[in-house]
Amino acid sequence: MKLTPIRTLAAGAALIVLANAVALTGVYLNRSGEPEARITLSQRELGSPWGWQAMRDNSGMVLGLNWRVNDGSAADYSYGGYGYHGGTPEWLDEPRMKALGFEVDAIEQDAAARRRFERQLPREVLLVLELAGPAWELALQRARTNAERNEAARLANADSKEFTEKARRATEQLQREEKASSRLFAIDAGLDRAALRAKYPDRGRYLILKATLRPRLDTRERTTRVTGYVSDLAVSRINVPHALRPTLEPALRKPWRSEREPGARFEASLAVGQRLEPWIEAVAVRP
């Protein structure tokens, strides 16, 4: 059949209609019944993705989910150890990786086995995210300990600009942890949603979302540890419903000031559906 401009246009229109129908069906299936979880997040856990404010011609509005991983890479908090949007969790060990479907046999003794392990393809897993729980409390305690240690060093070296600067940075880190940084931490992963929900039954504190897990070998002090790198939520950007944009947009455009005064504050009710895809139900802006 010869393609004419009219037939080409009709085929394109039909493809668009089909794509929209598939998308709407997915939304319907995701939001049917009671949400799998419903949680209240703030500007600490939801923020406009980088570059959004510069896109003045874009009438849509999206929020990015800010979540964290305590990778345990540093005993000294001042050197980091908290990756945003991915990382190597300190709880992700060899038994967990094996339970998640990765081949981990004979890695410590066999160099070829180590290469095979690292070359395994990424897998989709179910990631458990905890809001304002023990993982965040641990981050707070590490920040306080770091600030206290650096302040003591500053007092013992009163004439040192180096120690004064370190103490200032440690104090700012503590302020960010207390008032600005995300309280949403990845704390577990699995393949069985029902088993994970039974383990974490509080649907107002624990989210279960799809994420990508890659195998990784972590070598420290001549010891190789089997672990993984978790990243890439299946849905990392969440569209803001048109009816909520007038309420939220002024808050997102309000500039960041400091750790003490982080700017506009808001709370959003986030629901997660049967397909583990989140959406925003309501927004309240605080002065």
Tab-separated table of C-alpha atoms in Angstrom:
chain	number	residue	atom	x	y	z
A	1	MET	CA	0.000	0.000	0.000
A	2	LYS	CA	1.395	3.352	-1.009
A	3	LEU	CA	1.704	5.823	1.814
A	4	THR	CA	0.108	9.149	1.093
A	5	PRO	CA	0.341	12.230	3.305
A	6	ILE	CA	-3.212	11.644	4.511
A	7	ARG	CA	-2.515	7.997	5.379
A	8	THR	CA	0.731	8.964	7.127
A	9	LEU	CA	-1.103	11.592	9.188
A	10	ALA	CA	-3.867	9.123	10.042
A	11	ALA	CA	-1.336	6.491	11.110
A	12	GLY	CA	0.446	9.009	13.310
A	13	ALA	CA	-2.811	10.122	14.904
A	14	ALA	CA	-3.800	6.514	15.561
A	15	LEU	CA	-0.443	5.849	17.207
A	16	ILE	CA	-0.881	8.850	19.497
A	17	VAL	CA	-4.383	7.727	20.458
A	18	LEU	CA	-3.122	4.214	21.177
A	19	ALA	CA	-0.230	5.499	23.309
A	20	ASN	CA	-2.578	7.723	25.303
A	21	ALA	CA	-5.018	4.851	25.788
A	22	VAL	CA	-2.222	2.621	27.123
A	23	ALA	CA	-1.021	5.369	29.474
A	24	LEU	CA	-4.531	6.074	30.782
A	25	THR	CA	-5.148	2.370	31.319
A	26	GLY	CA	-1.946	2.160	33.344
A	27	VAL	CA	-3.010	5.123	35.477
A	28	TYR	CA	-6.430	3.569	36.050
A	29	LEU	CA	-4.952	0.226	37.098
A	30	ASN	CA	-2.432	1.926	39.375
A	31	ARG	CA	-5.040	4.046	41.157
A	32	SER	CA	-7.810	1.469	41.407
A	33	GLY	CA	-8.717	0.430	44.930
A	34	GLU	CA	-7.043	1.645	48.096
A	35	PRO	CA	-3.480	3.025	47.675
A	36	GLU	CA	-0.685	0.661	48.617
A	37	ALA	CA	0.733	3.471	50.772
A	38	ARG	CA	-0.080	7.056	51.620
A	39	ILE	CA	2.574	9.292	53.176
A	40	THR	CA	3.009	12.994	53.987
A	41	LEU	CA	6.255	14.469	52.662
A	42	SER	CA	7.672	17.975	52.840
A	43	GLN	CA	9.932	20.149	50.724
A	44	ARG	CA	12.783	18.109	52.226
A	45	GLU	CA	11.681	15.000	50.341
A	46	LEU	CA	10.052	16.611	47.304
A	47	GLY	CA	11.691	19.284	45.208
A	48	SER	CA	11.696	20.686	41.705
A	49	PRO	CA	14.260	18.842	39.556
A	50	TRP	CA	17.399	20.712	38.534
A	51	GLY	CA	16.721	23.235	35.795
A	52	TRP	CA	12.927	23.237	36.202
A	53	GLN	CA	12.701	26.902	37.153
A	54	ALA	CA	14.573	27.867	33.980
A	55	MET	CA	11.974	26.116	31.801
A	56	ARG	CA	9.558	29.031	31.661
A	57	ASP	CA	7.880	27.756	28.495
A	58	ASN	CA	6.969	24.443	30.106
A	59	SER	CA	3.410	24.574	31.443
A	60	GLY	CA	3.806	21.276	33.296
A	61	MET	CA	5.128	20.887	36.823
A	62	VAL	CA	6.982	17.924	38.275
A	63	LEU	CA	8.518	17.137	41.633
A	64	GLY	CA	11.504	14.884	42.188
A	65	LEU	CA	11.557	12.399	45.049
A	66	ASN	CA	14.612	13.056	47.233
A	67	TRP	CA	15.703	9.852	48.938
A	68	ARG	CA	18.991	8.861	50.513
A	69	VAL	CA	21.304	5.922	51.068
A	70	ASN	CA	23.561	5.555	54.080
A	71	ASP	CA	26.512	3.837	52.440
A	72	GLY	CA	28.671	3.695	55.566
A	73	SER	CA	31.692	4.779	53.540
A	74	ALA	CA	33.057	7.055	56.221
A	75	ALA	CA	33.321	6.755	59.971
A	76	ASP	CA	33.892	10.522	59.982
A	77	TYR	CA	30.648	12.206	58.960
A	78	SER	CA	32.539	15.174	57.522
A	79	TYR	CA	33.634	13.053	54.567
A	80	GLY	CA	30.129	12.138	53.504
A	81	GLY	CA	28.597	8.708	53.444
A	82	TYR	CA	25.071	9.758	52.441
A	83	GLY	CA	24.286	9.455	48.767
A	84	TYR	CA	21.244	11.142	47.291
A	85	HIS	CA	19.216	9.169	44.733
A	86	GLY	CA	21.404	6.101	44.980
A	87	GLY	CA	24.414	4.461	46.529
A	88	THR	CA	25.739	1.344	48.205
A	89	PRO	CA	23.740	0.739	51.395
A	90	GLU	CA	25.716	-0.597	54.322
A	91	TRP	CA	22.934	-3.145	54.956
A	92	LEU	CA	23.232	-4.646	51.452
A	93	ASP	CA	25.497	-7.651	52.066
A	94	GLU	CA	26.222	-10.971	50.348
A	95	PRO	CA	23.177	-12.883	51.691
A	96	ARG	CA	20.886	-10.040	50.569
A	97	MET	CA	22.442	-9.962	47.096
A	98	LYS	CA	21.999	-13.726	46.767
A	99	ALA	CA	18.373	-13.484	47.900
A	100	LEU	CA	17.831	-10.800	45.256
A	101	GLY	CA	18.909	-13.203	42.512
A	102	PHE	CA	22.612	-12.485	41.999
A	103	GLU	CA	25.255	-15.214	41.637
A	104	VAL	CA	27.761	-14.734	44.478
A	105	ASP	CA	29.556	-18.111	44.797
A	106	ALA	CA	33.338	-18.321	45.363
A	107	ILE	CA	33.935	-14.616	44.869
A	108	GLU	CA	36.488	-14.225	47.654
A	109	GLN	CA	38.757	-16.977	46.320
A	110	ASP	CA	38.257	-16.745	42.559
A	111	ALA	CA	39.165	-13.684	40.471
A	112	ALA	CA	37.121	-15.013	37.540
A	113	ALA	CA	34.082	-15.335	39.815
A	114	ARG	CA	34.523	-11.731	40.892
A	115	ARG	CA	34.544	-10.601	37.261
A	116	ARG	CA	31.434	-12.663	36.506
A	117	PHE	CA	29.686	-11.153	39.514
A	118	GLU	CA	30.378	-7.580	38.455
A	119	ARG	CA	29.309	-8.292	34.850
A	120	GLN	CA	25.839	-9.494	35.839
A	121	LEU	CA	23.031	-7.392	34.457
A	122	PRO	CA	21.148	-4.966	36.725
A	123	ARG	CA	17.917	-6.230	38.235
A	124	GLU	CA	14.677	-4.551	39.188
A	125	VAL	CA	14.012	-4.866	42.915
A	126	LEU	CA	11.513	-3.510	45.405
A	127	LEU	CA	13.116	-0.810	47.529
A	128	VAL	CA	11.805	0.078	50.982
A	129	LEU	CA	12.041	3.783	51.845
A	130	GLU	CA	11.601	4.875	55.462
A	131	LEU	CA	10.534	8.382	56.495
A	132	ALA	CA	12.024	9.959	59.635
A	133	GLY	CA	12.960	6.654	61.235
A	134	PRO	CA	16.094	5.090	62.760
A	135	ALA	CA	18.149	5.625	59.571
A	136	TRP	CA	17.544	9.373	59.688
A	137	GLU	CA	18.125	9.441	63.458
A	138	LEU	CA	21.490	7.773	62.840
A	139	ALA	CA	22.351	10.474	60.309
A	140	LEU	CA	21.403	13.137	62.853
A	141	GLN	CA	23.532	11.549	65.564
A	142	ARG	CA	26.533	11.275	63.266
A	143	ALA	CA	26.159	14.939	62.330
A	144	ARG	CA	25.969	15.974	65.987
A	145	THR	CA	29.000	13.887	66.893
A	146	ASN	CA	30.948	15.360	64.005
A	147	ALA	CA	29.988	18.931	64.964
A	148	GLU	CA	30.937	18.358	68.619
A	149	ARG	CA	34.288	16.821	67.660
A	150	ASN	CA	35.161	19.689	65.327
A	151	GLU	CA	34.066	22.306	67.868
A	152	ALA	CA	36.295	20.717	70.495
A	153	ALA	CA	39.191	20.778	68.035
A	154	ARG	CA	38.509	24.462	67.302
A	155	LEU	CA	38.603	25.356	71.002
A	156	ALA	CA	41.842	23.432	71.443
A	157	ASN	CA	43.367	25.266	68.464
A	158	ALA	CA	41.895	28.752	68.857
A	159	ASP	CA	44.447	30.416	66.557
A	160	SER	CA	43.974	27.993	63.683
A	161	LYS	CA	41.898	29.121	60.717
A	162	GLU	CA	41.816	25.534	59.472
A	163	PHE	CA	40.105	24.202	62.598
A	164	THR	CA	37.746	27.188	62.680
A	165	GLU	CA	36.659	26.508	59.089
A	166	LYS	CA	36.167	22.795	59.771
A	167	ALA	CA	34.004	23.587	62.786
A	168	ARG	CA	31.924	26.031	60.741
A	169	ARG	CA	31.315	23.454	57.994
A	170	ALA	CA	30.419	20.779	60.550
A	171	THR	CA	27.887	23.112	62.172
A	172	GLU	CA	26.324	23.860	58.787
A	173	GLN	CA	26.134	20.119	58.058
A	174	LEU	CA	24.299	19.599	61.333
A	175	GLN	CA	21.869	22.413	60.539
A	176	ARG	CA	21.168	20.926	57.110
A	177	GLU	CA	20.557	17.520	58.664
A	178	GLU	CA	18.204	18.956	61.259
A	179	LYS	CA	16.184	21.298	59.040
A	180	ALA	CA	16.744	20.753	55.334
A	181	SER	CA	18.047	17.353	54.222
A	182	SER	CA	15.689	14.581	53.194
A	183	ARG	CA	14.503	12.239	55.944
A	184	LEU	CA	13.627	9.493	53.442
A	185	PHE	CA	16.163	6.637	53.551
A	186	ALA	CA	16.449	3.335	51.693
A	187	ILE	CA	16.524	0.650	54.394
A	188	ASP	CA	15.728	-2.668	52.693
A	189	ALA	CA	15.095	-4.398	49.365
A	190	GLY	CA	13.334	-7.532	48.212
A	191	LEU	CA	11.415	-9.247	45.442
A	192	ASP	CA	8.163	-10.123	47.233
A	193	ARG	CA	5.938	-7.103	47.895
A	194	ALA	CA	3.650	-8.958	50.289
A	195	ALA	CA	6.613	-10.120	52.385
A	196	LEU	CA	8.083	-6.630	52.521
A	197	ARG	CA	4.748	-5.071	53.483
A	198	ALA	CA	4.311	-7.663	56.234
A	199	LYS	CA	7.763	-6.693	57.536
A	200	TYR	CA	7.019	-2.956	57.266
A	201	PRO	CA	3.253	-2.656	57.843
A	202	ASP	CA	3.099	1.101	58.535
A	203	ARG	CA	1.894	2.481	55.193
A	204	GLY	CA	2.298	6.044	56.444
A	205	ARG	CA	6.028	5.675	57.059
A	206	TYR	CA	7.305	3.043	54.619
A	207	LEU	CA	7.128	3.284	50.839
A	208	ILE	CA	7.770	0.332	48.540
A	209	LEU	CA	8.932	1.422	45.092
A	210	LYS	CA	10.617	-0.222	42.133
A	211	ALA	CA	14.333	0.501	41.739
A	212	THR	CA	17.382	-0.751	39.854
A	213	LEU	CA	20.115	-2.750	41.596
A	214	ARG	CA	23.576	-3.336	40.117
A	215	PRO	CA	26.175	-5.765	41.518
A	216	ARG	CA	29.237	-4.203	43.101
A	217	LEU	CA	32.373	-5.301	44.924
A	218	ASP	CA	33.521	-2.984	47.701
A	219	THR	CA	37.186	-3.373	48.611
A	220	ARG	CA	38.458	-1.748	51.795
A	221	GLU	CA	41.530	-2.530	53.841
A	222	ARG	CA	42.344	-5.562	51.644
A	223	THR	CA	38.882	-7.027	52.218
A	224	THR	CA	36.393	-7.440	49.366
A	225	ARG	CA	32.726	-7.195	50.248
A	226	VAL	CA	29.882	-8.349	48.029
A	227	THR	CA	27.269	-5.632	47.758
A	228	GLY	CA	25.292	-3.632	45.199
A	229	TYR	CA	24.521	-0.140	43.978
A	230	VAL	CA	20.872	0.814	44.175
A	231	SER	CA	19.562	3.624	41.984
A	232	ASP	CA	17.042	4.720	39.402
A	233	LEU	CA	13.565	4.556	40.846
A	234	ALA	CA	11.127	3.390	38.194
A	235	VAL	CA	9.217	6.633	38.770
A	236	SER	CA	11.500	9.388	40.058
A	237	ARG	CA	9.556	12.399	38.765
A	238	ILE	CA	5.971	12.984	39.842
A	239	ASN	CA	3.593	15.182	37.881
A	240	VAL	CA	1.752	17.794	39.906
A	241	PRO	CA	-1.984	17.847	39.076
A	242	HIS	CA	-3.043	21.017	37.292
A	243	ALA	CA	-5.445	21.972	40.105
A	244	LEU	CA	-2.581	21.980	42.660
A	245	ARG	CA	-0.087	24.017	40.625
A	246	PRO	CA	-1.321	27.508	41.620
A	247	THR	CA	-0.816	26.563	45.280
A	248	LEU	CA	2.594	24.974	44.871
A	249	GLU	CA	4.305	27.062	42.215
A	250	PRO	CA	4.955	30.178	44.365
A	251	ALA	CA	6.591	27.971	47.002
A	252	LEU	CA	8.879	26.302	44.460
A	253	ARG	CA	9.928	29.624	42.984
A	254	LYS	CA	10.782	31.122	46.371
A	255	PRO	CA	14.591	31.222	46.561
A	256	TRP	CA	16.612	29.148	48.988
A	257	ARG	CA	18.108	31.305	51.731
A	258	SER	CA	20.119	29.293	54.247
A	259	GLU	CA	20.119	26.221	56.484
A	260	ARG	CA	18.462	28.287	59.227
A	261	GLU	CA	15.858	29.749	56.856
A	262	PRO	CA	15.440	27.263	54.000
A	263	GLY	CA	12.714	29.196	52.233
A	264	ALA	CA	9.133	28.184	51.528
A	265	ARG	CA	7.764	25.072	53.202
A	266	PHE	CA	5.009	22.759	52.090
A	267	GLU	CA	3.513	19.369	52.803
A	268	ALA	CA	2.246	16.996	50.156
A	269	SER	CA	0.151	13.874	50.490
A	270	LEU	CA	1.794	11.237	48.295
A	271	ALA	CA	-0.091	8.066	47.388
A	272	VAL	CA	1.418	4.911	45.858
A	273	GLY	CA	-0.826	2.743	43.726
A	274	GLN	CA	-1.146	-0.932	42.912
A	275	ARG	CA	1.592	-0.693	40.262
A	276	LEU	CA	3.844	1.016	42.840
A	277	GLU	CA	3.660	4.319	40.983
A	278	PRO	CA	3.281	7.462	43.142
A	279	TRP	CA	1.090	10.495	42.596
A	280	ILE	CA	0.299	13.652	44.573
A	281	GLU	CA	-3.155	13.916	46.125
A	282	ALA	CA	-2.967	17.216	48.019
A	283	VAL	CA	-0.599	20.074	48.839
A	284	ALA	CA	-0.526	22.578	51.711
A	285	VAL	CA	1.901	25.506	51.755
A	286	ARG	CA	3.128	26.746	55.131
A	287	PRO	CA	4.218	30.352	55.716
